[in-house]
mmCIF file of C-alpha atoms in Angstrom:
data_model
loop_
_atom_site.group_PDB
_atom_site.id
_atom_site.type_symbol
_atom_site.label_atom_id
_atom_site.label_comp_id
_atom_site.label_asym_id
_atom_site.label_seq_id
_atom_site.Cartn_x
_atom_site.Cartn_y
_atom_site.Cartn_z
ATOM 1 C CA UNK A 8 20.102 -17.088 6.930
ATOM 2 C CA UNK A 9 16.183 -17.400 6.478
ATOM 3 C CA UNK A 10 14.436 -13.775 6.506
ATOM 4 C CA UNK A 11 11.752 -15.133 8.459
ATOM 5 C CA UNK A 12 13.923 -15.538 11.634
ATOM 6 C CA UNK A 13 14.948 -12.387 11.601
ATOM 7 C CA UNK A 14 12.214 -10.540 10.500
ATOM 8 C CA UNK A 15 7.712 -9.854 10.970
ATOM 9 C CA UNK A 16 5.421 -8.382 9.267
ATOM 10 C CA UNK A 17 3.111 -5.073 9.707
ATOM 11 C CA UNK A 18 0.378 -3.994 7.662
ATOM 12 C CA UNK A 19 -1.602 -0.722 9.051
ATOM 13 C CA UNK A 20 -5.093 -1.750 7.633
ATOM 14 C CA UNK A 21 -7.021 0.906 10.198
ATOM 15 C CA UNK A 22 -7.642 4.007 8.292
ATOM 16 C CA UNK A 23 -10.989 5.010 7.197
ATOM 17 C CA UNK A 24 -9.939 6.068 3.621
ATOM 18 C CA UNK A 25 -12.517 8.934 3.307
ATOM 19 C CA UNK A 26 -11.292 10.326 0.218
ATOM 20 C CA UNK A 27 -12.350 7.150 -1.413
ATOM 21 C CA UNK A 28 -15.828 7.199 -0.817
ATOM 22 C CA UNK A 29 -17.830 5.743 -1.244
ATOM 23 C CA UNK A 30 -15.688 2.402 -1.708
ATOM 24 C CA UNK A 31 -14.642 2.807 1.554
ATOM 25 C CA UNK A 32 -18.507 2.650 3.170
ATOM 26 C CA UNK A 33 -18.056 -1.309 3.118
ATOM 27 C CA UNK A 34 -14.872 -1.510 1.852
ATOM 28 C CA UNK A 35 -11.556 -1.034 3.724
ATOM 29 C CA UNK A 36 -9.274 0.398 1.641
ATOM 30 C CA UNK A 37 -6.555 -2.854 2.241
ATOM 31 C CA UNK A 38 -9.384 -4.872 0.648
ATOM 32 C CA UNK A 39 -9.631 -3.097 -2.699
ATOM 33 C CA UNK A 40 -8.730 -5.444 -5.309
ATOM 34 C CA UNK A 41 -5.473 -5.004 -8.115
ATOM 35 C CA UNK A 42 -6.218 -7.645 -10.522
ATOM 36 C CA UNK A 43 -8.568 -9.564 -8.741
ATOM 37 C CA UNK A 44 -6.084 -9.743 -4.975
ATOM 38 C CA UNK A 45 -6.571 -7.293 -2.745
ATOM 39 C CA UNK A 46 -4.272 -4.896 -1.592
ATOM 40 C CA UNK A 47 -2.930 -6.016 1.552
ATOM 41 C CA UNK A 48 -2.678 -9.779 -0.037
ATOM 42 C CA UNK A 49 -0.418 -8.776 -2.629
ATOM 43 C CA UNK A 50 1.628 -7.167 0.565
ATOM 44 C CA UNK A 51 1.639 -10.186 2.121
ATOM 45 C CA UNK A 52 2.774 -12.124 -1.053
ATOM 46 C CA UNK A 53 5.860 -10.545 -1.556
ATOM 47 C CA UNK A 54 6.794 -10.880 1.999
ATOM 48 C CA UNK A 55 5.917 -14.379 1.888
ATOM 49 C CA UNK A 56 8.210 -14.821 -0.716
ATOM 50 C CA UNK A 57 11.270 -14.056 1.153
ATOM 51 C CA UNK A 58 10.194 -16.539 3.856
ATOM 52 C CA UNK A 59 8.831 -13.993 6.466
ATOM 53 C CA UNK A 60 5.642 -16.257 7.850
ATOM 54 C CA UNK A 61 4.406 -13.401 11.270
ATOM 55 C CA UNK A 62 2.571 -10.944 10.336
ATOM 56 C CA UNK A 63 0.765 -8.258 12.428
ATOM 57 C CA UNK A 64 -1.712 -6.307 11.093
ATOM 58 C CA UNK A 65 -3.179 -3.267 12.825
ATOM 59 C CA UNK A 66 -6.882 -2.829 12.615
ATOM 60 C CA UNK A 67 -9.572 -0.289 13.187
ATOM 61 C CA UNK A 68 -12.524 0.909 10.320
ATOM 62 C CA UNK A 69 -14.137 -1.666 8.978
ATOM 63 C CA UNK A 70 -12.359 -4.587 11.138
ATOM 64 C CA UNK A 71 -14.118 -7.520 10.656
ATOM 65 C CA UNK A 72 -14.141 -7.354 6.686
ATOM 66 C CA UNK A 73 -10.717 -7.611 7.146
ATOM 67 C CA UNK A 74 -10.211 -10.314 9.609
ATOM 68 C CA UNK A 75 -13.020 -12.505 7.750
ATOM 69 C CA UNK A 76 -11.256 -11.867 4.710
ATOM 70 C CA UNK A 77 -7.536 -13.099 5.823
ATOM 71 C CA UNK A 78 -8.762 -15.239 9.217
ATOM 72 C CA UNK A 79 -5.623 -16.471 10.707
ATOM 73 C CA UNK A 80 -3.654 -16.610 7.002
ATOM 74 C CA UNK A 81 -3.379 -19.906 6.985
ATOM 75 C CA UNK A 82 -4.923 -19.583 3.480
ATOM 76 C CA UNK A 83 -2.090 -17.585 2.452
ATOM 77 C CA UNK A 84 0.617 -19.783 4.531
ATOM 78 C CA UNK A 85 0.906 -17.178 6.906
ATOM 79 C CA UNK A 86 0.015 -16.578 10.340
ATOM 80 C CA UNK A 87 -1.777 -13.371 11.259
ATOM 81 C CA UNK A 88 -2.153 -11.736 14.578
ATOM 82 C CA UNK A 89 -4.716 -8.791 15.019
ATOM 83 C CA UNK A 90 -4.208 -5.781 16.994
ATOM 84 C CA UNK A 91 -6.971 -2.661 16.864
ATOM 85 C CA UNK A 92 -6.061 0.573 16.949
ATOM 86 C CA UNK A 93 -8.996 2.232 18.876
ATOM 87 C CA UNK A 94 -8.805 5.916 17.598
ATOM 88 C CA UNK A 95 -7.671 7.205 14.109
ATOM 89 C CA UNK A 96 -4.257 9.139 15.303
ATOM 90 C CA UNK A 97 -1.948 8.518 13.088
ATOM 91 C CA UNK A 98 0.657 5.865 11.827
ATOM 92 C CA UNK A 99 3.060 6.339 15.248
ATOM 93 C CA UNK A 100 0.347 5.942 16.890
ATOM 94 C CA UNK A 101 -0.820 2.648 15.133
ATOM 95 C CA UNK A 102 2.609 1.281 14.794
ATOM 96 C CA UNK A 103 2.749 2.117 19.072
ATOM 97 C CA UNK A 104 -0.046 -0.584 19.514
ATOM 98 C CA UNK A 105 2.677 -3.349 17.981
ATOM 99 C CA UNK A 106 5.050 -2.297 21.172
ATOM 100 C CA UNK A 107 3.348 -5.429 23.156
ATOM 101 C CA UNK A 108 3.530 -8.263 20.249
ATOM 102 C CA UNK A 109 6.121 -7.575 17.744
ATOM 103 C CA UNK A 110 10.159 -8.923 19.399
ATOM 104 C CA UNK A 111 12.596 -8.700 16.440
ATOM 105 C CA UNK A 112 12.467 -5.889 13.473
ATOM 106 C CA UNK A 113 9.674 -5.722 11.161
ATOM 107 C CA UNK A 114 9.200 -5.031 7.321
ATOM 108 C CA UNK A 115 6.011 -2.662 7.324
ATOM 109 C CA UNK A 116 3.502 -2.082 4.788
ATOM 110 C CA UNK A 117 0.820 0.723 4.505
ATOM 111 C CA UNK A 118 -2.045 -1.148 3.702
ATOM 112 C CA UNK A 119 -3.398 1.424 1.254
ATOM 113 C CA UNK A 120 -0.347 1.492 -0.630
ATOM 114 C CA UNK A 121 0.275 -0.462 -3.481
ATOM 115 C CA UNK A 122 4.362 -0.766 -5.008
ATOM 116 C CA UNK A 123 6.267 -2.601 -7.772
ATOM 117 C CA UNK A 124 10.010 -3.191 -5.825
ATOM 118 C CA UNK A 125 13.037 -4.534 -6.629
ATOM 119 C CA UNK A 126 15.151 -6.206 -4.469
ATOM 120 C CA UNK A 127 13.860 -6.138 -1.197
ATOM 121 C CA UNK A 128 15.366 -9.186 -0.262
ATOM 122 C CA UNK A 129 19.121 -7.696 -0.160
ATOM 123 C CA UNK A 130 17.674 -4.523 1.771
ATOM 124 C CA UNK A 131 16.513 -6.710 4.376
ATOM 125 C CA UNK A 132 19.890 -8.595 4.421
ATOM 126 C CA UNK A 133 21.902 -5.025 4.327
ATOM 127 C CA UNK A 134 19.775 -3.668 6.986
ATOM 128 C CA UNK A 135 20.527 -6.690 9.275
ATOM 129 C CA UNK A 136 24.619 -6.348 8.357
ATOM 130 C CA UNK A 137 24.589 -2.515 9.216
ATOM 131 C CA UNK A 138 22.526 -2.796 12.681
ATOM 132 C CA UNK A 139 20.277 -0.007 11.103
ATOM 133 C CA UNK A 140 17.485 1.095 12.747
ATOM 134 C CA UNK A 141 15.863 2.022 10.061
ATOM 135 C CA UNK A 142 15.306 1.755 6.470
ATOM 136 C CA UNK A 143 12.975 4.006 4.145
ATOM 137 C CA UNK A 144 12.249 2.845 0.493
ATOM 138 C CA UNK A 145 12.425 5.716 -1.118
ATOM 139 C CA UNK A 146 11.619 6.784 -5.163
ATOM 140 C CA UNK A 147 13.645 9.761 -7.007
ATOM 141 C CA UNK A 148 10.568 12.067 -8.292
ATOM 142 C CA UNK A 149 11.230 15.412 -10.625
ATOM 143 C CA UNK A 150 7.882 16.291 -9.796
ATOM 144 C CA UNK A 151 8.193 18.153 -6.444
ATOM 145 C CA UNK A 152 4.095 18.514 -6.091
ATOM 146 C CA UNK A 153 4.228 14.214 -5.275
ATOM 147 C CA UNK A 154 7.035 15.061 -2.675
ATOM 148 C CA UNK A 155 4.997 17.615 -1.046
ATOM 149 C CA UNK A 156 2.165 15.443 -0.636
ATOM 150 C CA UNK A 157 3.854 12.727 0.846
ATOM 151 C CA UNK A 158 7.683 12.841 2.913
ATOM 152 C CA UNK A 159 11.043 14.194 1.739
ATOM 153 C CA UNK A 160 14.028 11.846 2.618
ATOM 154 C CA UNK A 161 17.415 14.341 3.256
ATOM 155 C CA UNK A 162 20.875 12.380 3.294
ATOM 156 C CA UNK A 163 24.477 12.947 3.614
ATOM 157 C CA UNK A 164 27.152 12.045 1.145
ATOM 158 C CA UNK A 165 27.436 8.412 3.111
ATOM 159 C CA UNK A 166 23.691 7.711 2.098
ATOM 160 C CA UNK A 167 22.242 8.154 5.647
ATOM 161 C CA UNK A 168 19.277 9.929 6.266
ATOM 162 C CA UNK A 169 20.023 13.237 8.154
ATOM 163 C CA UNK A 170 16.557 13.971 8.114
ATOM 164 C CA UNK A 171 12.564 13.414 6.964
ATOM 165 C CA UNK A 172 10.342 16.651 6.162
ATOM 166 C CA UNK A 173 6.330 15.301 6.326
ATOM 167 C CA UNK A 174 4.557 16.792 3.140
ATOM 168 C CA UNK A 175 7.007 19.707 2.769
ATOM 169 C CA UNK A 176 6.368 22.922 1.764
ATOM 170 C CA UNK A 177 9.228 23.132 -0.496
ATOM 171 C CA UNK A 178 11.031 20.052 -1.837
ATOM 172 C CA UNK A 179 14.237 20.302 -0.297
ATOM 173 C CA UNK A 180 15.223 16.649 -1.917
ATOM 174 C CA UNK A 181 13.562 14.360 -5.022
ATOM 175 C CA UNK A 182 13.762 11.772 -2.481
ATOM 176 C CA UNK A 183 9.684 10.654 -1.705
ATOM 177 C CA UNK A 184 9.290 8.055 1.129
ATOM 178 C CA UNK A 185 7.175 6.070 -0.093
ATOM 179 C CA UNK A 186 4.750 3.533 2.259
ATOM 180 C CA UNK A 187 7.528 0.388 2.954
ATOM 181 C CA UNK A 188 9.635 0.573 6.057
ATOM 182 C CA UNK A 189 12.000 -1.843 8.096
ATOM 183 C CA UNK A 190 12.787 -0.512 11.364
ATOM 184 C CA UNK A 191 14.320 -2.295 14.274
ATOM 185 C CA UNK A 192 12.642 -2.330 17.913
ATOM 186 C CA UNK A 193 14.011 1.065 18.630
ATOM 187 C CA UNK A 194 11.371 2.818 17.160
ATOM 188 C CA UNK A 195 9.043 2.121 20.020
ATOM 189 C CA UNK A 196 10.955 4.019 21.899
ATOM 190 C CA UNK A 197 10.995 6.684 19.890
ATOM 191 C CA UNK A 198 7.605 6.522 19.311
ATOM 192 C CA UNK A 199 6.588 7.145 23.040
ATOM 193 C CA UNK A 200 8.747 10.149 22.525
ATOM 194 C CA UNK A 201 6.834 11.426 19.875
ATOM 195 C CA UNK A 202 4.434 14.343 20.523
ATOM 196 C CA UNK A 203 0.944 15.049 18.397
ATOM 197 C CA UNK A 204 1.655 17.347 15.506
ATOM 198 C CA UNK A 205 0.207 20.972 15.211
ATOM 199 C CA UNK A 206 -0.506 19.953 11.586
ATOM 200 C CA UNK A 207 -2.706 17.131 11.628
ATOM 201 C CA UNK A 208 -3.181 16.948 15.063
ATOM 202 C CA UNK A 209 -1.599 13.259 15.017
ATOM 203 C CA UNK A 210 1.228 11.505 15.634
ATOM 204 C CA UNK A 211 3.383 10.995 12.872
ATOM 205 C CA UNK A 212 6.086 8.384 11.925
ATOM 206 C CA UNK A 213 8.248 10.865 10.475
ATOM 207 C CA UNK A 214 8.325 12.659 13.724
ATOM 208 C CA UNK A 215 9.580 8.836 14.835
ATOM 209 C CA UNK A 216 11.861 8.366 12.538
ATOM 210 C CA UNK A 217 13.694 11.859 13.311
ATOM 211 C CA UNK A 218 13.656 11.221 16.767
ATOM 212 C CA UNK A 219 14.961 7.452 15.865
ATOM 213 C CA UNK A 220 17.849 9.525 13.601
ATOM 214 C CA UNK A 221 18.781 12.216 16.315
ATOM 215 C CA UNK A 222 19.266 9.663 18.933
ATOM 216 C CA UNK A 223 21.945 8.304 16.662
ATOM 217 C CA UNK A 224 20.635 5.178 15.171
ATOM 218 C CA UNK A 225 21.625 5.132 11.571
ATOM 219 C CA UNK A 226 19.025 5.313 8.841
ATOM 220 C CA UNK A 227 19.159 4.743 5.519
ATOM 221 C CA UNK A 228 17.498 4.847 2.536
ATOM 222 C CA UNK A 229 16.671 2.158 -0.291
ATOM 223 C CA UNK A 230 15.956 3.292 -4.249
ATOM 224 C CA UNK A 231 13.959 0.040 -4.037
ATOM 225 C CA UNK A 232 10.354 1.138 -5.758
ATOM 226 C CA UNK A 233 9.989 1.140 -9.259
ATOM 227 C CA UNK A 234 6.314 1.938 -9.012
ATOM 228 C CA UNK A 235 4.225 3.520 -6.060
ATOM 229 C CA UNK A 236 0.557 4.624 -5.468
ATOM 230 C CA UNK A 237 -1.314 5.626 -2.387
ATOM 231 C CA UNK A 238 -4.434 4.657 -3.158
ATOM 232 C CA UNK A 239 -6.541 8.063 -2.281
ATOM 233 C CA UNK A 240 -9.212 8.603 -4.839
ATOM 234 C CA UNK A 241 -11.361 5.853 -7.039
ATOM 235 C CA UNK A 242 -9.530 6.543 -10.483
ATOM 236 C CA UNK A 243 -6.124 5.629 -8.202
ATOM 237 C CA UNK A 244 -7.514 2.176 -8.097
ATOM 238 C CA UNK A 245 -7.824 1.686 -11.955
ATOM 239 C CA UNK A 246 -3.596 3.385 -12.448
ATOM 240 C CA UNK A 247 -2.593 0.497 -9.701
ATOM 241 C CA UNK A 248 -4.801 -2.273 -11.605
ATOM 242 C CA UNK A 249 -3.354 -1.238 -15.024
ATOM 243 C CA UNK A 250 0.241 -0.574 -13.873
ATOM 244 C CA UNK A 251 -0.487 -4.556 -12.307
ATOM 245 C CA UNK A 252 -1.630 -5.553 -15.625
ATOM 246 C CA UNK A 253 1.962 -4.471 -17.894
ATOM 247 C CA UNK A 254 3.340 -7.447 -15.377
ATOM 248 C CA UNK A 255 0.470 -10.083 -16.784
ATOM 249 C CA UNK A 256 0.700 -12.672 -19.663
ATOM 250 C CA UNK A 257 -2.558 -11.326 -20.636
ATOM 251 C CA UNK A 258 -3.822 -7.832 -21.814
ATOM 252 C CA UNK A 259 -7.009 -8.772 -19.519
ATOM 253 C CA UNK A 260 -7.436 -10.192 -16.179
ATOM 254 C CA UNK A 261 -10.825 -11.565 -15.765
ATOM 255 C CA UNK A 262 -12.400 -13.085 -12.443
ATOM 256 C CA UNK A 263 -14.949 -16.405 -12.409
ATOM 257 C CA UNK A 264 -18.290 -16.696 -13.183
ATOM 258 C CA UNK A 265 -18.694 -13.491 -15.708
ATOM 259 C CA UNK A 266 -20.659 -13.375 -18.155
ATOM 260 C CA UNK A 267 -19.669 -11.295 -21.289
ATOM 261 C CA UNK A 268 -22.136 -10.502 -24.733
ATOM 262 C CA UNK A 269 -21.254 -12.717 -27.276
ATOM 263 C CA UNK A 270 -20.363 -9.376 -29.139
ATOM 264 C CA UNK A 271 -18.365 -7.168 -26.156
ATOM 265 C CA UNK A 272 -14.727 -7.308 -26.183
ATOM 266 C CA UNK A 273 -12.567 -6.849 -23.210
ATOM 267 C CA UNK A 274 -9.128 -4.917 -23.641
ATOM 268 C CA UNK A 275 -6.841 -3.622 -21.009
ATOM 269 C CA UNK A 276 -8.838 -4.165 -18.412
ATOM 270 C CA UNK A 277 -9.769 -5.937 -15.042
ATOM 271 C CA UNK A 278 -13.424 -7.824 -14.457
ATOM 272 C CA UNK A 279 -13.940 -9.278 -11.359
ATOM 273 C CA UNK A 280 -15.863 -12.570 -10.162
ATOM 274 C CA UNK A 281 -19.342 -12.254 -11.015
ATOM 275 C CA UNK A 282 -19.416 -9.591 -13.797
ATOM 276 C CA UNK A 283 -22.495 -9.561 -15.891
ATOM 277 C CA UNK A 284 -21.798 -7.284 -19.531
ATOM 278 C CA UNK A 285 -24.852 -7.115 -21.088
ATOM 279 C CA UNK A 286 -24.203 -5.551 -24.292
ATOM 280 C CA UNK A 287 -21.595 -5.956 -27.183
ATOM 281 C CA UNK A 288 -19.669 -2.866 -26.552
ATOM 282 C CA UNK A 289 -15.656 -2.261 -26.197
ATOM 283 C CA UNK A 290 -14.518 -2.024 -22.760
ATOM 284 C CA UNK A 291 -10.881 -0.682 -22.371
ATOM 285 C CA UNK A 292 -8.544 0.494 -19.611
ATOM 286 C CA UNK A 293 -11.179 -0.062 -17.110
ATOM 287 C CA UNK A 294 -11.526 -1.794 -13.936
ATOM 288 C CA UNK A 295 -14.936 -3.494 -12.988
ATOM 289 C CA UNK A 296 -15.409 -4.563 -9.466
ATOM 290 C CA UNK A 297 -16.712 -7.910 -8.632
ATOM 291 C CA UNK A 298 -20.557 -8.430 -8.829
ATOM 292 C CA UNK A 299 -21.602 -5.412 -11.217
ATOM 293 C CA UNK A 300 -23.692 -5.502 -13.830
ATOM 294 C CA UNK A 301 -22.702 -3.164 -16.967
ATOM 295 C CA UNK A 302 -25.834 -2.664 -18.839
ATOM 296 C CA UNK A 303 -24.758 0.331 -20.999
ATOM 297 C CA UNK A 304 -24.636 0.574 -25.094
ATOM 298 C CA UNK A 305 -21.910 2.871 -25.347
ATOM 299 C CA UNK A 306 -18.173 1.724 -25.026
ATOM 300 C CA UNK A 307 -16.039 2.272 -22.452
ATOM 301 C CA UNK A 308 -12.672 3.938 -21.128
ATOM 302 C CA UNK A 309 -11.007 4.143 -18.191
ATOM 303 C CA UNK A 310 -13.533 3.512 -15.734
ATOM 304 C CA UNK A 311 -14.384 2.299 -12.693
ATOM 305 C CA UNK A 312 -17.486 0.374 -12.113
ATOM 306 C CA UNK A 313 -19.017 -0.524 -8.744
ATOM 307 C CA UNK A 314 -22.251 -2.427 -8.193
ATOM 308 C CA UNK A 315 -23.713 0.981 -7.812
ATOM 309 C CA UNK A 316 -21.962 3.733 -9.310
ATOM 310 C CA UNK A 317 -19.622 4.335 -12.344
ATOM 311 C CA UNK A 318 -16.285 6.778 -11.976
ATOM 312 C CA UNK A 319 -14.651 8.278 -14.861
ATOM 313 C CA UNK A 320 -11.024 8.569 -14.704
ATOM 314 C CA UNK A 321 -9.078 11.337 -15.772
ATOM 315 C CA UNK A 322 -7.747 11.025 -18.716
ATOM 316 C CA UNK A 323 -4.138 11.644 -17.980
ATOM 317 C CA UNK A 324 -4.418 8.575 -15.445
ATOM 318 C CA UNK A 325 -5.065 5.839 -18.447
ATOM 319 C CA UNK A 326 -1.613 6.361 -19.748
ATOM 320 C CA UNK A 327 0.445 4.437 -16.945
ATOM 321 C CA UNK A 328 1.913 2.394 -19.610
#
């Protein structure tokens, strides 16, 4: 049975990504690069790889960056359909502007989220043999703080979800949703149920997925991510590059056309196409977008550097080995 007759794909590539600033001024946040790919590419990758070919990708800030970028994904061996999302209300709300395209179930990426997984391929296959009509990936955390920011997952002792809590007060589970869904056409229904929240003012997909679960369509979870990041803040971008990096040949991944010192030496780190480094310094843990030109003397660590600006990571957020 070939995955890609059964199954599309959805990346939500819309959002504005104003906590990322100023990378997102020109920059969609689905375009920021892990090793040298960006985001939503390495999405539509590991799709690819289990055959799925139709993807659907819902647009909005910064739209034509990303359809010049991916045209009709022929590039990729893919084909791409477009679909805007005119105002900035949420993830139901994107997902609601599918309702007129998308005709069988659909595996569906945040674009700003990047994930190391494990088996996908028999979660699809499960979540065809159970008629679900949905399926969360989902990672155990002990830290409650990175459920609260994100979704808690509730289930019963048959593994079905009983019930999703948006950014929780309290952690009621160490279940975290995490940005990878499969959900089967019935969630456009539920969708058109779903009011705006009082929190964000928005219309949520975990408001979705409730109604979806107290209409009686079962949900489950997958323990399917080994590895998650929503890709919020600059320094987020150097973690996702680094935690990319443990799966490389290399300690480095460097793009065309740099140019390095004779003297500099390049550890740990990401340089993309065009990179001029002056000077004969040590560069480590760092992540150095395409096009910039690193004149300083002193070395580096865990950075990121722009063609215009230079962020310092926290130090905490070098050590995702």
């Amino acid at each position: 049975m070939s995955l890609g007759d059964k199954f599309c794909g959805v990346i939500l590539a819309a959002g504005v990504g104003a906590r990322i600033q100023p990378l997102s001024f020109d920059t969609p946040k689905p375009l920021l690069p892990v090793c040298n790919k960006p985001i939503m590419q390495h999405q539509i990758e590991e799709l690819r790889a289990l055959g799925i070919r139709d993807f659907y990708v819902v647009v909005g800030h910064l739209k034509e960056r990303i359809i010049e970028t991916f045209g009709d994904g022929s590039s990729l061996g893919v084909n791409i359909t477009y679909v805007e999302q005119k105002a900035p209300l949420g993830i139901a709300h994107a997902v609601a502007q599918l309702e007129r395209h998308v005709t069988r179930p659909f595996v569906m990426y945040l674009g700003d989220i990047f994930l190391v997984l494990h088996d996908l391929e028999q979660t699809l296959r499960s979540f065809l043999l159970s008629r679900a009509g949905a399926v969360l990936t989902v990672r155990r955390e002990e830290d409650p703080e990175l459920i609260k920011r994100n979704f808690a997952v509730i289930i019963d002792e048959y593994d079905r979800v009983t019930r999703v809590i948006e950014k929780p007060r309290h952690a009621r589970s160490n279940l975290k949703g995490c940005g990878l869904y499969v959900f089967d056409l019935a969630i456009f229904d539920a969708i058109r149920r779903t009011p705006r929240t009082a929190m964000r003012d928005e219309y949520e997909i975990t408001t979705a997925v409730q109604i979806l679960i107290d209409d009686g369509h079962p949900t489950y979870c997958a323990e399917i991510v080994d590895w998650d990041m929503n890709v919020t803040y600059p320094h987020d971008l150097v973690v996702c590059n680094l935690r990319r990096l443990l799966s490389y040949p290399e300690s480095s991944c460097v793009g065309r056309e740099v140019l390095l010192h004779p003297q500099a030496s390049i550890e740990n780190s990401v340089l993309g196409d065009g990179v001029v480094i002056e000077n004969g310094i040590r560069i480590a843990d760092s992540v150095i977008l395409p096009h910039s030109v690193v004149s300083a003397r002193d070395d580096l660590r865990g950075v990121l550097i722009t063609p215009g600006a230079m962020f310092q990571c926290p130090p905490q957020a070098v050590g995702v080995r």
